[in-house]
Tab-separated table of N, CA and C in Angstrom:
chain	number	residue	atom	x	y	z
G	20	MET	N	17.458	-3.410	-5.394
G	20	MET	CA	16.138	-2.949	-5.066
G	20	MET	C	15.609	-2.211	-6.276
G	21	SER	N	14.332	-2.437	-6.642
G	21	SER	CA	13.713	-1.777	-7.743
G	21	SER	C	12.418	-1.189	-7.328
G	22	THR	N	11.937	-0.131	-7.985
G	22	THR	CA	10.765	0.545	-7.645
G	22	THR	C	9.840	0.673	-8.834
G	23	ALA	N	8.523	0.885	-8.541
G	23	ALA	CA	7.534	1.275	-9.501
G	23	ALA	C	6.630	2.305	-8.976
G	24	LEU	N	6.281	3.315	-9.684
G	24	LEU	CA	5.412	4.347	-9.251
G	24	LEU	C	4.242	4.589	-10.144
G	25	LEU	N	3.082	4.571	-9.584
G	25	LEU	CA	1.829	4.809	-10.377
G	25	LEU	C	1.270	6.086	-9.807
G	26	ARG	N	1.123	7.095	-10.691
G	26	ARG	CA	0.621	8.359	-10.220
G	26	ARG	C	-0.822	8.633	-10.739
G	27	TYR	N	-1.533	9.458	-10.080
G	27	TYR	CA	-2.882	9.847	-10.434
G	27	TYR	C	-3.827	8.725	-10.722
G	28	SER	N	-3.758	7.712	-9.894
G	28	SER	CA	-4.673	6.569	-10.016
G	28	SER	C	-6.056	6.951	-9.397
G	29	ARG	N	-7.130	6.665	-10.056
G	29	ARG	CA	-8.476	7.066	-9.589
G	29	ARG	C	-8.890	6.052	-8.497
G	30	LEU	N	-8.301	6.190	-7.368
G	30	LEU	CA	-8.458	5.257	-6.282
G	30	LEU	C	-8.316	6.051	-4.983
G	31	SER	N	-9.201	5.701	-4.054
G	31	SER	CA	-9.086	6.370	-2.750
G	31	SER	C	-7.883	5.931	-1.999
G	32	PRO	N	-7.007	6.840	-1.565
G	32	PRO	CA	-5.810	6.421	-0.809
G	32	PRO	C	-6.116	5.691	0.470
G	33	THR	N	-7.160	6.032	1.130
G	33	THR	CA	-7.553	5.390	2.391
G	33	THR	C	-7.887	3.912	2.198
G	34	LYS	N	-8.670	3.598	1.102
G	34	LYS	CA	-8.954	2.194	0.766
G	34	LYS	C	-7.755	1.394	0.297
G	35	ALA	N	-6.882	2.130	-0.450
G	35	ALA	CA	-5.672	1.419	-0.900
G	35	ALA	C	-4.731	1.095	0.168
G	36	ARG	N	-4.569	1.962	1.265
G	36	ARG	CA	-3.628	1.754	2.290
G	36	ARG	C	-3.958	0.488	3.122
G	37	LEU	N	-5.288	0.099	3.144
G	37	LEU	CA	-5.719	-1.069	3.934
G	37	LEU	C	-4.982	-2.329	3.308
G	38	LEU	N	-4.973	-2.409	1.984
G	38	LEU	CA	-4.256	-3.524	1.370
G	38	LEU	C	-2.737	-3.369	1.298
G	39	ALA	N	-2.244	-2.131	1.197
G	39	ALA	CA	-0.862	-1.883	1.095
G	39	ALA	C	-0.112	-2.306	2.433
G	40	ARG	N	-0.827	-2.132	3.537
G	40	ARG	CA	-0.267	-2.540	4.828
G	40	ARG	C	-0.204	-4.115	4.940
G	41	GLN	N	-1.124	-4.785	4.380
G	41	GLN	CA	-1.156	-6.240	4.436
G	41	GLN	C	-0.026	-6.876	3.628
G	42	ILE	N	0.427	-6.287	2.559
G	42	ILE	CA	1.351	-6.990	1.657
G	42	ILE	C	2.816	-6.574	1.940
G	43	GLN	N	3.015	-5.624	2.780
G	43	GLN	CA	4.379	-5.218	3.114
G	43	GLN	C	5.150	-6.390	3.804
G	44	GLY	N	6.353	-6.658	3.250
G	44	GLY	CA	7.173	-7.735	3.824
G	44	GLY	C	6.895	-9.066	3.209
G	45	MET	N	5.893	-9.221	2.469
G	45	MET	CA	5.570	-10.503	1.798
G	45	MET	C	6.424	-10.762	0.576
G	46	ASN	N	6.542	-12.088	0.279
G	46	ASN	CA	7.147	-12.445	-0.973
G	46	ASN	C	6.323	-11.866	-2.093
G	47	ALA	N	7.006	-11.400	-3.174
G	47	ALA	CA	6.248	-10.687	-4.245
G	47	ALA	C	5.255	-11.700	-4.889
G	48	GLU	N	5.583	-12.904	-5.147
G	48	GLU	CA	4.736	-13.837	-5.748
G	48	GLU	C	3.518	-14.146	-4.934
G	49	VAL	N	3.709	-14.316	-3.629
G	49	VAL	CA	2.610	-14.563	-2.732
G	49	VAL	C	1.682	-13.275	-2.632
G	50	ALA	N	2.265	-12.117	-2.657
G	50	ALA	CA	1.537	-10.856	-2.590
G	50	ALA	C	0.611	-10.708	-3.807
G	51	ILE	N	1.152	-10.985	-4.980
G	51	ILE	CA	0.388	-10.905	-6.194
G	51	ILE	C	-0.744	-11.935	-6.241
G	52	ALA	N	-0.441	-13.166	-5.773
G	52	ALA	CA	-1.438	-14.222	-5.721
G	52	ALA	C	-2.566	-13.835	-4.713
G	53	ARG	N	-2.234	-13.257	-3.633
G	53	ARG	CA	-3.232	-12.846	-2.644
G	53	ARG	C	-4.123	-11.749	-3.197
G	54	LEU	N	-3.444	-10.766	-3.874
G	54	LEU	CA	-4.206	-9.654	-4.351
G	54	LEU	C	-5.111	-10.073	-5.547
G	55	GLU	N	-4.677	-11.088	-6.236
G	55	GLU	CA	-5.527	-11.559	-7.382
G	55	GLU	C	-6.913	-12.041	-6.950
G	56	PHE	N	-6.991	-12.616	-5.823
G	56	PHE	CA	-8.256	-13.174	-5.312
G	56	PHE	C	-8.903	-12.230	-4.353
G	57	THR	N	-8.457	-11.005	-4.217
G	57	THR	CA	-9.182	-10.063	-3.323
G	57	THR	C	-10.117	-9.208	-4.151
G	58	PRO	N	-11.440	-9.262	-3.852
G	58	PRO	CA	-12.403	-8.546	-4.687
G	58	PRO	C	-12.441	-7.043	-4.347
G	59	ASN	N	-11.426	-6.364	-4.856
G	59	ASN	CA	-11.307	-4.906	-4.555
G	59	ASN	C	-10.597	-4.255	-5.692
G	60	LYS	N	-10.948	-2.992	-6.017
G	60	LYS	CA	-10.356	-2.235	-7.052
G	60	LYS	C	-8.849	-2.053	-6.758
G	61	ALA	N	-8.598	-1.736	-5.506
G	61	ALA	CA	-7.211	-1.437	-5.047
G	61	ALA	C	-6.366	-2.631	-5.246
G	62	ALA	N	-6.887	-3.896	-5.010
G	62	ALA	CA	-6.053	-5.085	-5.207
G	62	ALA	C	-5.566	-5.243	-6.551
G	63	ARG	N	-6.470	-5.035	-7.536
G	63	ARG	CA	-6.123	-5.199	-8.928
G	63	ARG	C	-4.924	-4.196	-9.356
G	64	ILE	N	-5.072	-3.008	-8.877
G	64	ILE	CA	-4.092	-1.964	-9.178
G	64	ILE	C	-2.747	-2.191	-8.503
G	65	LEU	N	-2.810	-2.621	-7.213
G	65	LEU	CA	-1.589	-2.884	-6.488
G	65	LEU	C	-0.806	-4.070	-7.046
G	66	SER	N	-1.556	-5.057	-7.505
G	66	SER	CA	-0.824	-6.274	-8.063
G	66	SER	C	-0.082	-5.844	-9.320
G	67	ARG	N	-0.680	-4.974	-10.124
G	67	ARG	CA	-0.013	-4.534	-11.295
G	67	ARG	C	1.251	-3.727	-11.049
G	68	VAL	N	1.182	-2.910	-9.989
G	68	VAL	CA	2.384	-2.084	-9.681
G	68	VAL	C	3.455	-3.008	-9.072
G	69	ILE	N	3.104	-4.012	-8.314
G	69	ILE	CA	4.075	-4.907	-7.798
G	69	ILE	C	4.747	-5.673	-8.943
G	70	SER	N	3.998	-6.116	-9.883
G	70	SER	CA	4.530	-6.808	-11.056
G	70	SER	C	5.425	-5.874	-11.830
G	71	ALA	N	5.119	-4.582	-11.962
G	71	ALA	CA	5.965	-3.679	-12.662
G	71	ALA	C	7.270	-3.475	-11.942
G	72	ALA	N	7.265	-3.394	-10.551
G	72	ALA	CA	8.437	-3.193	-9.808
G	72	ALA	C	9.381	-4.425	-9.966
G	73	VAL	N	8.820	-5.588	-9.962
G	73	VAL	CA	9.576	-6.842	-10.169
G	73	VAL	C	10.216	-6.847	-11.501
G	74	TYR	N	9.441	-6.469	-12.530
G	74	TYR	CA	9.955	-6.458	-13.975
G	74	TYR	C	11.047	-5.318	-14.128
G	75	ASN	N	10.847	-4.185	-13.491
G	75	ASN	CA	11.832	-3.091	-13.598
G	75	ASN	C	13.183	-3.518	-13.105
G	76	GLY	N	13.230	-4.352	-12.055
G	76	GLY	CA	14.572	-4.773	-11.530
G	76	GLY	C	15.047	-5.954	-12.230
G	77	GLY	N	14.287	-6.658	-13.158
G	77	GLY	CA	14.766	-7.812	-13.761
G	77	GLY	C	14.815	-9.042	-12.861
G	78	HIS	N	14.024	-9.011	-11.802
G	78	HIS	CA	14.053	-10.136	-10.849
G	78	HIS	C	13.038	-11.162	-11.184
G	79	ASP	N	13.096	-12.244	-10.488
G	79	ASP	CA	12.111	-13.313	-10.458
G	79	ASP	C	11.172	-13.031	-9.316
G	80	SER	N	9.873	-13.122	-9.479
G	80	SER	CA	8.975	-12.771	-8.409
G	80	SER	C	9.057	-13.699	-7.246
G	81	LYS	N	9.640	-14.920	-7.435
G	81	LYS	CA	9.827	-15.819	-6.309
G	81	LYS	C	10.977	-15.463	-5.329
G	82	SER	N	11.937	-14.667	-5.910
G	82	SER	CA	13.142	-14.386	-5.141
G	82	SER	C	13.185	-13.052	-4.463
G	83	VAL	N	12.150	-12.237	-4.598
G	83	VAL	CA	12.116	-10.876	-3.996
G	83	VAL	C	10.880	-10.689	-3.115
G	84	ALA	N	11.030	-9.735	-2.200
G	84	ALA	CA	9.907	-9.433	-1.314
G	84	ALA	C	9.533	-7.929	-1.517
G	85	VAL	N	8.297	-7.652	-1.101
G	85	VAL	CA	7.799	-6.210	-1.121
G	85	VAL	C	8.388	-5.515	0.062
G	86	LEU	N	9.345	-4.687	-0.150
G	86	LEU	CA	10.031	-4.057	0.944
G	86	LEU	C	9.133	-2.982	1.530
G	87	SER	N	8.568	-2.138	0.623
G	87	SER	CA	7.649	-1.111	1.097
G	87	SER	C	6.570	-0.851	0.041
G	88	CYS	N	5.429	-0.504	0.489
G	88	CYS	CA	4.318	-0.149	-0.427
G	88	CYS	C	3.581	1.082	0.143
G	89	ARG	N	3.849	2.208	-0.484
G	89	ARG	CA	3.392	3.445	0.046
G	89	ARG	C	2.268	4.070	-0.843
G	90	VAL	N	1.203	4.446	-0.236
G	90	VAL	CA	0.093	5.136	-0.980
G	90	VAL	C	-0.073	6.521	-0.481
G	91	ASP	N	0.180	7.457	-1.369
G	91	ASP	CA	0.078	8.852	-0.991
G	91	ASP	C	-1.166	9.513	-1.700
G	92	ALA	N	-1.674	10.506	-1.095
G	92	ALA	CA	-2.868	11.196	-1.636
G	92	ALA	C	-2.433	12.108	-2.789
G	93	GLY	N	-3.178	11.963	-3.880
G	93	GLY	CA	-2.982	12.836	-5.060
G	93	GLY	C	-3.997	13.959	-5.052
G	94	PRO	N	-4.101	14.648	-6.111
G	94	PRO	CA	-5.151	15.702	-6.238
G	94	PRO	C	-6.489	15.137	-6.119
G	95	VAL	N	-7.468	15.965	-5.721
G	95	VAL	CA	-8.842	15.569	-5.632
G	95	VAL	C	-9.679	16.214	-6.705
G	96	LEU	N	-10.314	15.451	-7.541
G	96	LEU	CA	-11.253	16.032	-8.549
G	96	LEU	C	-12.475	16.415	-7.900
G	97	LYS	N	-12.896	17.613	-8.082
G	97	LYS	CA	-14.136	18.107	-7.435
G	97	LYS	C	-15.240	18.317	-8.444
G	98	ARG	N	-16.317	17.715	-8.231
G	98	ARG	CA	-17.523	17.735	-9.093
G	98	ARG	C	-18.681	18.119	-8.275
G	99	HIS	N	-19.798	18.570	-8.963
G	99	HIS	CA	-21.009	18.910	-8.316
G	99	HIS	C	-22.188	18.127	-8.872
G	100	MET	N	-23.146	17.879	-7.992
G	100	MET	CA	-24.357	17.131	-8.393
G	100	MET	C	-25.557	17.961	-7.991
G	101	PRO	N	-26.449	18.173	-8.971
G	101	PRO	CA	-27.636	18.967	-8.589
G	101	PRO	C	-28.520	18.356	-7.533
G	102	ARG	N	-29.053	19.111	-6.635
G	102	ARG	CA	-29.910	18.639	-5.537
G	102	ARG	C	-31.234	19.424	-5.570
G	103	ALA	N	-32.026	19.143	-4.627
G	103	ALA	CA	-33.314	19.808	-4.541
G	103	ALA	C	-33.175	21.273	-4.211
G	104	ARG	N	-34.215	21.993	-4.744
G	104	ARG	CA	-34.327	23.426	-4.499
G	104	ARG	C	-33.202	24.261	-5.040
G	105	GLY	N	-32.649	23.770	-6.170
G	105	GLY	CA	-31.580	24.564	-6.880
G	105	GLY	C	-30.186	24.565	-6.235
G	106	ARG	N	-30.059	23.678	-5.301
G	106	ARG	CA	-28.680	23.563	-4.568
G	106	ARG	C	-27.804	22.565	-5.311
G	107	ALA	N	-26.594	22.503	-4.876
G	107	ALA	CA	-25.606	21.532	-5.475
G	107	ALA	C	-24.833	20.917	-4.335
G	108	THR	N	-24.454	19.676	-4.492
G	108	THR	CA	-23.698	18.945	-3.529
G	108	THR	C	-22.341	18.622	-4.101
G	109	ALA	N	-21.283	18.873	-3.305
G	109	ALA	CA	-19.958	18.577	-3.757
G	109	ALA	C	-19.670	17.053	-3.786
G	110	ILE	N	-18.997	16.621	-4.865
G	110	ILE	CA	-18.582	15.225	-4.937
G	110	ILE	C	-17.099	15.246	-5.039
G	111	ARG	N	-16.456	14.493	-4.194
G	111	ARG	CA	-14.975	14.449	-4.171
G	111	ARG	C	-14.482	13.171	-4.800
G	112	LYS	N	-13.667	13.266	-5.881
G	112	LYS	CA	-13.142	12.001	-6.484
G	112	LYS	C	-11.630	11.988	-6.296
G	113	PRO	N	-11.174	11.269	-5.221
G	113	PRO	CA	-9.773	11.282	-4.843
G	113	PRO	C	-8.910	10.521	-5.792
G	114	THR	N	-7.639	10.942	-5.895
G	114	THR	CA	-6.684	10.121	-6.620
G	114	THR	C	-5.500	9.799	-5.714
G	115	SER	N	-4.674	8.844	-6.087
G	115	SER	CA	-3.641	8.487	-5.238
G	115	SER	C	-2.345	8.186	-6.100
G	116	HIS	N	-1.200	8.280	-5.383
G	116	HIS	CA	0.088	7.928	-5.982
G	116	HIS	C	0.557	6.653	-5.215
G	117	ILE	N	0.967	5.565	-5.958
G	117	ILE	CA	1.374	4.339	-5.325
G	117	ILE	C	2.794	4.078	-5.641
G	118	LEU	N	3.638	3.909	-4.632
G	118	LEU	CA	5.061	3.624	-4.811
G	118	LEU	C	5.418	2.236	-4.125
G	119	VAL	N	5.881	1.323	-4.888
G	119	VAL	CA	6.292	0.016	-4.492
G	119	VAL	C	7.699	-0.234	-4.618
G	120	LYS	N	8.403	-0.713	-3.546
G	120	LYS	CA	9.822	-1.100	-3.650
G	120	LYS	C	9.977	-2.579	-3.395
G	121	VAL	N	10.669	-3.286	-4.269
G	121	VAL	CA	10.868	-4.738	-4.064
G	121	VAL	C	12.355	-4.974	-4.078
G	122	GLY	N	12.810	-5.956	-3.350
G	122	GLY	CA	14.216	-6.320	-3.297
G	122	GLY	C	14.391	-7.634	-2.467
G	123	LYS	N	15.589	-7.979	-2.203
G	123	LYS	CA	15.935	-9.073	-1.349
G	123	LYS	C	15.453	-8.815	0.062
G	124	GLN	N	15.040	-9.839	0.720
G	124	GLN	CA	14.456	-9.645	2.058
G	124	GLN	C	15.398	-9.032	3.042
G	125	GLY	N	16.722	-9.378	2.976
G	125	GLY	CA	17.669	-8.790	3.891
G	125	GLY	C	18.127	-7.406	3.558
G	126	GLY	N	17.765	-6.949	2.337
G	126	GLY	CA	18.106	-5.622	1.860
G	126	GLY	C	19.298	-5.701	0.931
G	127	ASP	N	19.315	-4.862	-0.076
G	127	ASP	CA	20.320	-4.758	-1.101
G	127	ASP	C	21.396	-3.750	-0.645
G	128	LYS	N	22.734	-4.166	-0.816
G	128	LYS	CA	23.808	-3.199	-0.522
G	128	LYS	C	24.773	-3.174	-1.531
């Protein structure tokens, strides 16, 4: 089993979890192909992390599956935007930490 971790990605964890749930348990090659044609910022980032996990283990993407794909919330960048009458509105720019584990479908022992 091999892992890849991407930290402080400028991506909303809520939006990334939608795709992370879909690719869990899939073959790594099929998951990368599916994410490649998904028009989403999270899809592009997740496919790169899966590719990195496959490469870290020295595996072939056809022979391994995505065992788990976890998206955790990172720190939130807080900015302000000027509004009418001298007020300011808070802008939250969330970040996320993405952890992907790939390995044999039955599990490595």
